[in-house]
GROMACS .gro file of C-alpha atoms in nm:
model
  126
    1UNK     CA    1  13.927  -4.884  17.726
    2UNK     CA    2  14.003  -4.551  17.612
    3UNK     CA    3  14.063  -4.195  17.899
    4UNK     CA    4  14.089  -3.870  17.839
    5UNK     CA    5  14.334  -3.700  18.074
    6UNK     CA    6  14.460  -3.380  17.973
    7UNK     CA    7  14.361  -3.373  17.596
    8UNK     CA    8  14.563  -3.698  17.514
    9UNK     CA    9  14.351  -4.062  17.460
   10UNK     CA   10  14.509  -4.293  17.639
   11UNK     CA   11  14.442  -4.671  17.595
   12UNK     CA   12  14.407  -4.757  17.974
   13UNK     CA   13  14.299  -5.052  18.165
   14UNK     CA   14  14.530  -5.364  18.256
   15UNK     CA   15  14.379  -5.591  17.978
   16UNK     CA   16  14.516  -5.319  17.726
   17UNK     CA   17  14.823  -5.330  17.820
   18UNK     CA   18  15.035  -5.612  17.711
   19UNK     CA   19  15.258  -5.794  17.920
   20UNK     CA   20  15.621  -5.960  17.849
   21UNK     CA   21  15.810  -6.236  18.055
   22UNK     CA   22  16.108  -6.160  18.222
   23UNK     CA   23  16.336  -6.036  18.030
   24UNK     CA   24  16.182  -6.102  17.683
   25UNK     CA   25  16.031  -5.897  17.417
   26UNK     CA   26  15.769  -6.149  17.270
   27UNK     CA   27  15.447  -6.087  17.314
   28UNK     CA   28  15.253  -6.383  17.480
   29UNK     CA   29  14.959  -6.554  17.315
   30UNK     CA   30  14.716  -6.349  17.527
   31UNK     CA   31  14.776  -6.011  17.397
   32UNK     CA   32  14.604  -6.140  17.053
   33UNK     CA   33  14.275  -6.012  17.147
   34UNK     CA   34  14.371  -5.746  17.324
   35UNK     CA   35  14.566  -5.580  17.005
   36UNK     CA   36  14.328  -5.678  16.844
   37UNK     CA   37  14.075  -5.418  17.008
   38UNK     CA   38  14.327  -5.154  17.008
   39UNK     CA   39  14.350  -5.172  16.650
   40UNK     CA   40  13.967  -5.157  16.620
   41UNK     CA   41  13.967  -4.852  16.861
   42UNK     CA   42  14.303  -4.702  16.661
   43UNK     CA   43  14.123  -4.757  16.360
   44UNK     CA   44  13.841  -4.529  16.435
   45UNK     CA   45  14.050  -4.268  16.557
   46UNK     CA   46  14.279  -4.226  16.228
   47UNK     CA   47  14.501  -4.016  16.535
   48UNK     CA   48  14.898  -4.069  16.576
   49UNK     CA   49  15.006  -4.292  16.893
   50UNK     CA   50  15.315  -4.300  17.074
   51UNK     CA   51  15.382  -4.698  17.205
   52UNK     CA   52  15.608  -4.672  17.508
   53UNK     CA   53  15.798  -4.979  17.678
   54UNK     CA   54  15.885  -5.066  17.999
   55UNK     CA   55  16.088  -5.310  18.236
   56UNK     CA   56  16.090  -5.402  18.585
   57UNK     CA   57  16.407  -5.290  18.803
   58UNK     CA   58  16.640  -5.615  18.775
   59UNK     CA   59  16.885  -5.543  18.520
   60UNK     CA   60  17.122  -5.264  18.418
   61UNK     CA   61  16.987  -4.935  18.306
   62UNK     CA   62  17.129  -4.943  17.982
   63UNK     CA   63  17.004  -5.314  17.950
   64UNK     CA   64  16.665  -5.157  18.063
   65UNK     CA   65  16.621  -4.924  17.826
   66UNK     CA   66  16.736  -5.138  17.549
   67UNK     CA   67  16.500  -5.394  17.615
   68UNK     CA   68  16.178  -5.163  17.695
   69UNK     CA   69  16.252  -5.031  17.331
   70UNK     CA   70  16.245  -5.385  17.181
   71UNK     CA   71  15.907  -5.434  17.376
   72UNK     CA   72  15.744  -5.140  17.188
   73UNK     CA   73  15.865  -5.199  16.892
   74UNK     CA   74  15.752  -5.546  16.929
   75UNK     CA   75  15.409  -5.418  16.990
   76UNK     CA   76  15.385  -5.182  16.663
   77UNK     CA   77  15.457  -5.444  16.474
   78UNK     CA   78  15.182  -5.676  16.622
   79UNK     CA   79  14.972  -5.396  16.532
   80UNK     CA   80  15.134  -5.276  16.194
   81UNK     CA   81  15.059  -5.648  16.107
   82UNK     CA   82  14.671  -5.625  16.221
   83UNK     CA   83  14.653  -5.362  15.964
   84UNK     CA   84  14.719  -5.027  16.190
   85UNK     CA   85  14.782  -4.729  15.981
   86UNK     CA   86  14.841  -4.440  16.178
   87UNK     CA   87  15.176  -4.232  16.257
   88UNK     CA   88  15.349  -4.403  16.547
   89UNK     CA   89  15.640  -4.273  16.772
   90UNK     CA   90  15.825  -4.551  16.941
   91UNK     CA   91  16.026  -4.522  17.267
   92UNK     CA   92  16.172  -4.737  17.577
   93UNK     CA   93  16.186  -4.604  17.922
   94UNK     CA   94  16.333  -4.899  18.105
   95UNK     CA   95  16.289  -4.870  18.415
   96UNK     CA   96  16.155  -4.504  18.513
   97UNK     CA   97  15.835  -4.560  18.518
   98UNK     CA   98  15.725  -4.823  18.750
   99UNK     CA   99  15.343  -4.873  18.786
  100UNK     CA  100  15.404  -5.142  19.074
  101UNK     CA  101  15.659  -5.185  19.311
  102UNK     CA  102  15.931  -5.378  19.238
  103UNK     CA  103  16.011  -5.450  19.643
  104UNK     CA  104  15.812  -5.487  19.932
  105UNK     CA  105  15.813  -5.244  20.182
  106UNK     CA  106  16.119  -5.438  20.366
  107UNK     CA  107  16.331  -5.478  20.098
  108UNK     CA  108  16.192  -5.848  19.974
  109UNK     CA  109  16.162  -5.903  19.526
  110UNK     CA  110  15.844  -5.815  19.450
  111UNK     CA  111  15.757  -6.094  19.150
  112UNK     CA  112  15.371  -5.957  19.132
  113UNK     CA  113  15.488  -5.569  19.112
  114UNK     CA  114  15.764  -5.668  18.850
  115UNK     CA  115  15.527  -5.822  18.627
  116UNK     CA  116  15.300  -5.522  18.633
  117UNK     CA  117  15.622  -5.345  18.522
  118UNK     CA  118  15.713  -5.546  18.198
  119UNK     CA  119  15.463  -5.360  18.024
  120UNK     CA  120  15.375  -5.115  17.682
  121UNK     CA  121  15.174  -4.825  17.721
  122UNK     CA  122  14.989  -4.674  17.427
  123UNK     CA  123  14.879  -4.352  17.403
  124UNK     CA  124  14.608  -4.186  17.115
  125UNK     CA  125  14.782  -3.793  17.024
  126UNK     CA  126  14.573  -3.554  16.984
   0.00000   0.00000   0.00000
């Protein structure tokens, strides 16, 4: 769950990182375990994170950005309310940092890539 790259932790792994529906900031049922073993992992650490949100492509920039902050800060509180007690940065990056494409190769939506996109990454400081 946890990779070193470059002297920062970073909680890695597609189970660890929590997914949204399209255009929402609620966390679904299924991230329940899964913050809950980031918080275990946190715990031991006693390190500052930065939680950083993201979107897929549909969607203004500005709308973007707006909404991948709302997903981070959706996910400190999930784990603020799990009992987390480290320093945490929050941020939204809308749409900059796509993990998946959002098209196919000829232009088509890409629903699978997009999904992949709505996403929080979390990251242990060093």
């Amino acid at each position: 769950m946890l990779e070193n790259k470059a002297g920062v932790w970073a909680v890695v792994g597609l189970e660890s990182r929590p997914r949204f529906g399209f255009g929402e900031a609620v966390l679904r049922p299924a991230a329940g375990p899964v913050l809950d073993e980031v918080v275990a992992v946190l715990a031991e650490t006693d390190k500052p994170i930065d939680i950083v949100g993201h979107t897929d492509s549909v969607g203004t920039d500005e709308s973007n950005l707006e909404l991948s902050l709302e997903r981070a800060q959706a996910v400190e509180a999930a784990l603020r309310s799990r009992g987390l007690d480290v320093d945490v940065s929050v941020e939204g990056r809308g749409e900059t940092e796509p993990v998946a494409p959002n098209e196919t190769p000829d232009g088509e939506d890409n629903p699978a890539g997009r999904a992949q996109n709505r996403r929080v990454d979390i990251t242990i400081r060093e």
